[in-house]
Each structure stands twice: as structure tokens, then as C-alpha cells.
């Protein structure tokens, strides 16, 4: 990117607020909302080890995926994206950044959105696409199995602690939204992949603050959410999957496969850590095609 160096982020934000007031005529409440959303994005960049100069359209897409992963409603996502478009347009106009990374960014669609769901075969093909020659191969296998097998949010995956894995009892303890803990069953397959990964993990020079964190990067530190997004996306592409894939897709697939297998919504709600059953009910829509097929096959009116 070209453009002059951004030295003082707070000054840029102050100047941007004046721009919104003087040139755009926005109200104080709207300016405050835009400022909050930009600061959320700046925190996300800092946690990912990035600066404004590093931002690409893919960075923005990963960020939107993170908003979705946190359960933020699509209308709110669209509002945040609108604010970020305004901010980056301002940076481009003032020659801080060029080109504007939001120019090719699609806005989140509002209304009922049925997320992509992977088949079991597609998940298997992603795992098979992991290059066994890479040092991180076993870690990535364990991550995919844990994401899908436990239906975790990506933030829950990167924060998973070794001390919260109870292999003999077959469950893990997850710290989810609102700092609330929940018990989630874990499959024998995922446990086996984790045990195999732990042997590789012992070879790392682990940072003191990451000793209890399960999944680590090659430098022995905690994985970032963006890195997990990148790994999942790359594996989907390597497996020839043309769906729009993110770590959250594995969570949706987990819930949908549970519903198809006969689990009730309350059980799925507890395992996903949803506050209300209403959040979980989207999976009813995902399973409607299977429901219709069953009705056509088994309802006595269709056997006449």
C-alpha cells in the first residue's frame, strides 16, 4: 500500500471524528457508534499482529467471520461494515492508505441466512488434505477434529486449556461467551488426535503464558483466530470444496449433523453454549429438506 505513514492512531481517530461531524454532518450518537466499531477492528488487528497497513479485503472477510462467530446479528454486522467502509474511505481520501481495502468487500446479507454445512465426506476430505510433511500437520488434524467434534467457536478453540480436557471421562470444559463455562462431550477420534499432537507440542519452545494452552503456533505461543481461519480456508480449497468455508462452518455442521442424527434442540443448545433456544432454532431450517423427504416417504397420505 502507498500513502503516508500512520504514526498516531488516536490523532487519526480524532481527525476522522471531525470529518464525520463537519463534512458528513453525522450526529454525536452515530459518530460514537462509528468510533466504537473502528476501535473493535483495531483491537482485532492488534490481536492478530497486524497494522492498518496490512489490511486486505481478506482481512476484512476474516473479521466479518469473527463477528459471525461471536454471534453478532447480521444487521449489526452490516452496520459495522458500513462504518469500516467509511473509515477506510477517509484514510484513502487523506492519503493514509491506498488502495481502499473495503472496495471489493461484500456487505453481510440481512434476514434469515442459512449457513453453509459440510458433509461428513467433505470434512474427511479436508483432514485428508493436510500435508503430513508439515511440522504442524498433527496439530491441524487435532484442531479440525476438535472444532467439528465439539462444535466450538474459533475463540473457544484457541483458548482451550489442557487442564480442561478430561479424556477418561470423555468431555472438555469450554469457557464461552460471557466467561461462562460448559461441559462438552469429545469424541474418541478427537482425543486420539490431541494425544498424538501433544507429543509434537512437547518439542516446542513454549512461552510461559501459553503453557496451559492446547493449540500453539510454531513459536510456542497461542494461536490467533485469524490463523485458524486461514488454515480452515486453505484446507477447504485443497480439498476442492467450493462452499464459503470458515471455522464456524464446522460448528454449523456439528449442530446440523446432531439434529439429523436425532438429537433434540435443547441438547444442541447446551453443547453450543447458546443463551436461548431461539438461536439454535436456525438448524430446524437447515434440516427441512430431510424432514420433507421423510414425510414424503413415510406419511400414510403419500402411500395411497
CSV table of C-alpha atoms in Angstrom, one decimal:
chain,number,residue,atom,x,y,z
A,1,UNK,CA,0.0,0.0,0.0
A,2,UNK,CA,1.1,3.5,-0.7
A,3,UNK,CA,0.3,6.6,1.3
A,4,UNK,CA,1.9,8.4,4.2
A,5,UNK,CA,2.8,6.7,7.4
A,6,UNK,CA,0.2,6.5,10.2
A,7,UNK,CA,2.1,7.5,13.3
A,8,UNK,CA,-0.6,8.4,15.8
A,9,UNK,CA,-3.8,6.3,15.7
A,10,UNK,CA,-5.6,8.4,18.2
A,11,UNK,CA,-4.9,11.5,16.1
A,12,UNK,CA,-6.3,9.8,13.1
A,13,UNK,CA,-9.4,8.8,15.0
A,14,UNK,CA,-9.8,12.3,16.3
A,15,UNK,CA,-9.5,13.8,12.8
A,16,UNK,CA,-11.9,11.1,11.5
A,17,UNK,CA,-14.5,12.1,14.1
A,18,UNK,CA,-14.2,15.8,12.9
A,19,UNK,CA,-14.6,14.6,9.3
A,20,UNK,CA,-17.8,12.8,10.2
A,21,UNK,CA,-19.1,15.9,12.0
A,22,UNK,CA,-18.0,18.7,9.7
A,23,UNK,CA,-18.2,17.1,6.3
A,24,UNK,CA,-20.8,14.3,6.8
A,25,UNK,CA,-23.0,16.1,9.3
A,26,UNK,CA,-23.4,13.0,11.4
A,27,UNK,CA,-25.0,13.1,14.9
A,28,UNK,CA,-23.0,12.6,18.0
A,29,UNK,CA,-24.6,9.2,18.6
A,30,UNK,CA,-23.7,8.0,15.1
A,31,UNK,CA,-20.1,9.3,15.4
A,32,UNK,CA,-19.7,7.4,18.7
A,33,UNK,CA,-21.0,4.2,17.1
A,34,UNK,CA,-18.6,4.5,14.2
A,35,UNK,CA,-15.7,5.2,16.7
A,36,UNK,CA,-16.6,2.1,18.8
A,37,UNK,CA,-16.7,-0.1,15.7
A,38,UNK,CA,-13.4,1.1,14.3
A,39,UNK,CA,-11.8,0.6,17.7
A,40,UNK,CA,-13.2,-3.0,17.8
A,41,UNK,CA,-11.5,-3.6,14.5
A,42,UNK,CA,-8.2,-2.0,15.7
A,43,UNK,CA,-8.2,-4.4,18.7
A,44,UNK,CA,-8.8,-7.3,16.3
A,45,UNK,CA,-5.8,-6.2,14.2
A,46,UNK,CA,-3.6,-5.9,17.3
A,47,UNK,CA,-4.6,-9.4,18.5
A,48,UNK,CA,-3.7,-10.7,15.0
A,49,UNK,CA,-0.3,-8.9,14.9
A,50,UNK,CA,-1.4,-6.6,12.1
A,51,UNK,CA,-1.5,-2.9,11.5
A,52,UNK,CA,-3.8,-0.8,9.3
A,53,UNK,CA,-1.2,-1.0,6.5
A,54,UNK,CA,-1.5,-4.8,6.5
A,55,UNK,CA,-5.3,-4.8,5.9
A,56,UNK,CA,-6.6,-6.5,2.8
A,57,UNK,CA,-10.1,-7.5,1.7
A,58,UNK,CA,-9.4,-11.0,3.1
A,59,UNK,CA,-8.5,-9.4,6.5
A,60,UNK,CA,-11.9,-7.7,6.4
A,61,UNK,CA,-13.6,-11.0,5.5
A,62,UNK,CA,-11.9,-12.8,8.4
A,63,UNK,CA,-13.1,-10.0,10.7
A,64,UNK,CA,-16.7,-10.4,9.5
A,65,UNK,CA,-16.3,-14.1,10.0
A,66,UNK,CA,-15.2,-13.4,13.6
A,67,UNK,CA,-18.3,-11.2,14.2
A,68,UNK,CA,-20.4,-14.0,13.0
A,69,UNK,CA,-18.6,-16.5,15.2
A,70,UNK,CA,-19.3,-14.2,18.2
A,71,UNK,CA,-23.0,-14.4,17.4
A,72,UNK,CA,-23.4,-10.8,16.4
A,73,UNK,CA,-26.6,-10.4,14.4
A,74,UNK,CA,-26.3,-9.8,10.6
A,75,UNK,CA,-27.9,-6.4,10.8
A,76,UNK,CA,-25.3,-5.4,13.4
A,77,UNK,CA,-22.6,-6.9,11.2
A,78,UNK,CA,-23.8,-4.8,8.2
A,79,UNK,CA,-23.7,-1.6,10.3
A,80,UNK,CA,-20.2,-2.3,11.5
A,81,UNK,CA,-19.0,-3.0,7.9
A,82,UNK,CA,-20.7,0.3,6.8
A,83,UNK,CA,-18.7,2.1,9.5
A,84,UNK,CA,-15.4,0.5,8.4
A,85,UNK,CA,-16.1,1.4,4.8
A,86,UNK,CA,-16.5,5.0,5.9
A,87,UNK,CA,-13.3,4.9,7.9
A,88,UNK,CA,-11.2,3.3,5.1
A,89,UNK,CA,-12.6,5.7,2.6
A,90,UNK,CA,-11.5,8.5,4.8
A,91,UNK,CA,-8.0,7.0,5.1
A,92,UNK,CA,-7.8,6.7,1.4
A,93,UNK,CA,-9.0,10.3,0.8
A,94,UNK,CA,-6.4,11.6,3.2
A,95,UNK,CA,-3.7,9.5,1.5
A,96,UNK,CA,-3.0,7.4,4.6
A,97,UNK,CA,-3.8,4.2,2.7
A,98,UNK,CA,-4.2,3.5,-1.0
A,99,UNK,CA,-6.0,1.5,-2.3
A,100,UNK,CA,-9.0,1.2,0.0
A,101,UNK,CA,-9.2,-2.5,1.1
A,102,UNK,CA,-13.0,-2.3,1.5
A,103,UNK,CA,-13.7,-1.5,-2.2
A,104,UNK,CA,-14.2,-5.2,-3.0
A,105,UNK,CA,-15.9,-6.2,0.3
A,106,UNK,CA,-19.4,-7.6,0.2
A,107,UNK,CA,-21.8,-6.4,2.8
A,108,UNK,CA,-23.3,-9.1,5.1
A,109,UNK,CA,-26.8,-10.1,3.9
A,110,UNK,CA,-29.6,-9.3,6.4
A,111,UNK,CA,-32.6,-11.5,7.0
A,112,UNK,CA,-32.7,-15.3,7.5
A,113,UNK,CA,-29.3,-16.6,6.5
A,114,UNK,CA,-28.8,-20.4,6.3
A,115,UNK,CA,-25.1,-21.1,6.8
A,116,UNK,CA,-23.2,-23.5,4.7
A,117,UNK,CA,-23.0,-27.0,6.0
A,118,UNK,CA,-20.3,-29.6,5.2
A,119,UNK,CA,-21.0,-33.2,4.6
A,120,UNK,CA,-19.1,-35.8,6.7
A,121,UNK,CA,-17.2,-36.7,3.5
A,122,UNK,CA,-16.2,-33.1,2.9
A,123,UNK,CA,-14.8,-32.8,6.5
A,124,UNK,CA,-12.9,-36.1,5.9
A,125,UNK,CA,-11.5,-34.7,2.7
A,126,UNK,CA,-10.3,-31.5,4.5
A,127,UNK,CA,-8.5,-33.7,7.0
A,128,UNK,CA,-7.0,-35.8,4.2
A,129,UNK,CA,-5.8,-32.6,2.5
A,130,UNK,CA,-3.4,-31.9,5.5
A,131,UNK,CA,0.2,-32.2,4.2
A,132,UNK,CA,1.8,-34.9,6.5
A,133,UNK,CA,5.2,-33.5,5.8
A,134,UNK,CA,4.4,-30.2,7.6
A,135,UNK,CA,5.5,-29.9,11.2
A,136,UNK,CA,2.0,-28.6,12.1
A,137,UNK,CA,0.2,-31.5,10.4
A,138,UNK,CA,-0.8,-33.3,13.6
A,139,UNK,CA,-1.8,-30.0,15.3
A,140,UNK,CA,-4.1,-29.2,12.3
A,141,UNK,CA,-5.7,-32.6,12.3
A,142,UNK,CA,-6.4,-32.2,16.1
A,143,UNK,CA,-7.8,-28.7,15.6
A,144,UNK,CA,-10.2,-29.8,12.8
A,145,UNK,CA,-11.4,-32.8,14.7
A,146,UNK,CA,-12.0,-30.7,17.9
A,147,UNK,CA,-13.7,-27.8,16.0
A,148,UNK,CA,-16.1,-30.2,14.3
A,149,UNK,CA,-16.3,-32.9,17.0
A,150,UNK,CA,-17.2,-30.4,19.8
A,151,UNK,CA,-18.9,-27.6,17.8
A,152,UNK,CA,-16.6,-24.9,19.2
A,153,UNK,CA,-16.4,-21.3,18.3
A,154,UNK,CA,-12.9,-20.4,17.0
A,155,UNK,CA,-12.3,-18.2,20.0
A,156,UNK,CA,-13.1,-21.2,22.3
A,157,UNK,CA,-10.7,-23.4,20.3
A,158,UNK,CA,-7.7,-21.1,20.6
A,159,UNK,CA,-8.4,-20.6,24.3
A,160,UNK,CA,-8.8,-24.4,25.1
A,161,UNK,CA,-6.7,-25.3,28.1
A,162,UNK,CA,-5.0,-28.7,28.6
A,163,UNK,CA,-6.2,-28.8,32.2
A,164,UNK,CA,-9.8,-28.6,30.9
A,165,UNK,CA,-9.5,-31.8,28.9
A,166,UNK,CA,-10.9,-34.8,30.8
A,167,UNK,CA,-10.1,-37.7,28.4
A,168,UNK,CA,-11.0,-40.6,30.7
A,169,UNK,CA,-14.5,-39.0,31.3
A,170,UNK,CA,-14.8,-38.0,27.6
A,171,UNK,CA,-15.5,-34.3,27.9
A,172,UNK,CA,-13.9,-30.9,27.8
A,173,UNK,CA,-14.7,-27.8,29.7
A,174,UNK,CA,-15.1,-24.7,27.5
A,175,UNK,CA,-15.1,-21.1,28.5
A,176,UNK,CA,-17.5,-19.4,26.2
A,177,UNK,CA,-19.3,-16.1,25.7
A,178,UNK,CA,-19.8,-14.1,28.9
A,179,UNK,CA,-16.9,-16.1,30.5
A,180,UNK,CA,-19.4,-18.9,31.2
A,181,UNK,CA,-18.1,-22.5,31.3
A,182,UNK,CA,-19.9,-25.5,29.9
A,183,UNK,CA,-19.1,-29.2,29.6
A,184,UNK,CA,-18.9,-30.6,26.0
A,185,UNK,CA,-18.5,-34.2,25.1
A,186,UNK,CA,-15.5,-35.0,23.0
A,187,UNK,CA,-15.1,-38.0,20.6
A,188,UNK,CA,-12.5,-40.7,20.9
A,189,UNK,CA,-11.2,-39.7,17.5
A,190,UNK,CA,-10.6,-36.1,18.6
A,191,UNK,CA,-9.0,-37.3,21.8
A,192,UNK,CA,-6.7,-39.6,19.9
A,193,UNK,CA,-5.6,-36.8,17.6
A,194,UNK,CA,-5.0,-34.5,20.6
A,195,UNK,CA,-2.9,-37.1,22.3
A,196,UNK,CA,-0.8,-37.5,19.2
A,197,UNK,CA,-0.4,-33.8,18.9
A,198,UNK,CA,0.7,-33.4,22.5
A,199,UNK,CA,3.9,-35.4,21.6
A,200,UNK,CA,4.7,-32.9,18.9
A,201,UNK,CA,3.8,-30.0,21.2
A,202,UNK,CA,6.4,-31.1,23.7
A,203,UNK,CA,9.1,-30.3,21.1
A,204,UNK,CA,8.2,-26.6,21.0
A,205,UNK,CA,9.8,-23.8,23.0
A,206,UNK,CA,6.6,-22.9,24.8
A,207,UNK,CA,6.1,-19.4,26.0
A,208,UNK,CA,5.4,-19.1,29.8
A,209,UNK,CA,1.9,-17.6,29.3
A,210,UNK,CA,0.9,-20.4,26.9
A,211,UNK,CA,1.9,-23.5,28.9
A,212,UNK,CA,-1.7,-24.5,29.6
A,213,UNK,CA,-3.0,-23.6,26.1
A,214,UNK,CA,-3.5,-26.6,23.9
A,215,UNK,CA,-3.0,-25.4,20.4
A,216,UNK,CA,0.2,-23.4,19.8
A,217,UNK,CA,1.9,-21.8,16.8
A,218,UNK,CA,5.4,-22.9,15.7
A,219,UNK,CA,6.9,-20.2,18.0
A,220,UNK,CA,5.2,-21.8,21.1
A,221,UNK,CA,2.6,-19.1,21.5
A,222,UNK,CA,-1.2,-19.1,21.5
A,223,UNK,CA,-2.8,-19.5,18.0
A,224,UNK,CA,-4.6,-16.4,16.7
A,225,UNK,CA,-8.2,-16.7,15.5
A,226,UNK,CA,-7.2,-15.3,12.1
A,227,UNK,CA,-4.6,-18.1,11.7
A,228,UNK,CA,-7.3,-20.7,12.3
A,229,UNK,CA,-9.4,-19.0,9.7
A,230,UNK,CA,-6.6,-19.2,7.2
A,231,UNK,CA,-5.9,-22.9,7.9
A,232,UNK,CA,-9.5,-23.9,7.5
A,233,UNK,CA,-9.9,-21.9,4.3
A,234,UNK,CA,-6.7,-23.4,2.8
A,235,UNK,CA,-7.7,-27.0,3.7
A,236,UNK,CA,-11.2,-26.4,2.1
A,237,UNK,CA,-9.5,-25.2,-1.1
A,238,UNK,CA,-7.0,-28.0,-1.1
A,239,UNK,CA,-9.9,-30.5,-0.7
A,240,UNK,CA,-11.7,-28.9,-3.7
A,241,UNK,CA,-14.6,-27.6,-1.6
A,242,UNK,CA,-16.3,-24.6,-3.3
A,243,UNK,CA,-18.5,-23.6,-0.5
A,244,UNK,CA,-17.7,-20.5,1.5
A,245,UNK,CA,-15.9,-22.0,4.5
A,246,UNK,CA,-14.8,-20.7,7.9
A,247,UNK,CA,-14.2,-22.3,11.3
A,248,UNK,CA,-17.8,-21.5,12.0
A,249,UNK,CA,-18.9,-23.8,9.2
A,250,UNK,CA,-17.6,-26.7,11.2
A,251,UNK,CA,-19.6,-25.6,14.2
A,252,UNK,CA,-22.8,-25.4,12.0
A,253,UNK,CA,-22.0,-28.8,10.5
A,254,UNK,CA,-21.7,-30.3,14.0
A,255,UNK,CA,-25.1,-28.9,15.0
A,256,UNK,CA,-26.8,-29.9,11.8
A,257,UNK,CA,-25.4,-33.5,11.9
A,258,UNK,CA,-26.5,-33.8,15.5
A,259,UNK,CA,-30.1,-32.7,14.6
A,260,UNK,CA,-30.1,-35.1,11.6
A,261,UNK,CA,-29.0,-37.9,13.9
A,262,UNK,CA,-31.9,-37.4,16.3
A,263,UNK,CA,-30.5,-35.0,19.0
A,264,UNK,CA,-33.1,-32.6,20.4
A,265,UNK,CA,-32.6,-28.8,20.2
A,266,UNK,CA,-32.2,-28.4,23.9
A,267,UNK,CA,-29.2,-30.8,23.9
A,268,UNK,CA,-27.7,-29.0,20.9
A,269,UNK,CA,-28.3,-25.6,22.6
A,270,UNK,CA,-26.4,-26.7,25.7
A,271,UNK,CA,-23.5,-28.1,23.7
A,272,UNK,CA,-23.2,-25.0,21.6
A,273,UNK,CA,-23.5,-22.7,24.6
A,274,UNK,CA,-26.4,-20.7,23.2
A,275,UNK,CA,-28.2,-18.5,25.7
A,276,UNK,CA,-31.6,-19.2,24.3
A,277,UNK,CA,-33.2,-21.9,22.2
A,278,UNK,CA,-34.2,-19.3,19.6
A,279,UNK,CA,-30.5,-19.1,18.5
A,280,UNK,CA,-30.4,-22.8,18.0
A,281,UNK,CA,-33.7,-23.0,16.0
A,282,UNK,CA,-31.9,-22.0,12.8
A,283,UNK,CA,-30.9,-25.6,12.5
A,284,UNK,CA,-34.6,-26.5,12.1
A,285,UNK,CA,-34.4,-24.6,8.8
A,286,UNK,CA,-31.3,-26.4,7.8
A,287,UNK,CA,-32.9,-29.8,8.2
A,288,UNK,CA,-36.2,-29.0,6.4
A,289,UNK,CA,-35.2,-30.8,3.2
A,290,UNK,CA,-34.6,-34.0,5.2
A,291,UNK,CA,-37.8,-33.5,7.1
A,292,UNK,CA,-39.8,-33.2,3.8
A,293,UNK,CA,-38.1,-36.3,2.4
A,294,UNK,CA,-39.2,-38.3,5.5
A,295,UNK,CA,-42.7,-37.0,5.2
A,296,UNK,CA,-43.0,-37.9,1.6
A,297,UNK,CA,-41.5,-41.4,2.3
A,298,UNK,CA,-43.4,-42.3,5.5
A,299,UNK,CA,-46.6,-40.3,5.8
A,300,UNK,CA,-49.6,-42.6,5.0
A,301,UNK,CA,-51.2,-40.0,2.8
A,302,UNK,CA,-48.3,-40.3,0.4
A,303,UNK,CA,-48.6,-44.1,0.2
A,304,UNK,CA,-52.0,-44.1,-1.4
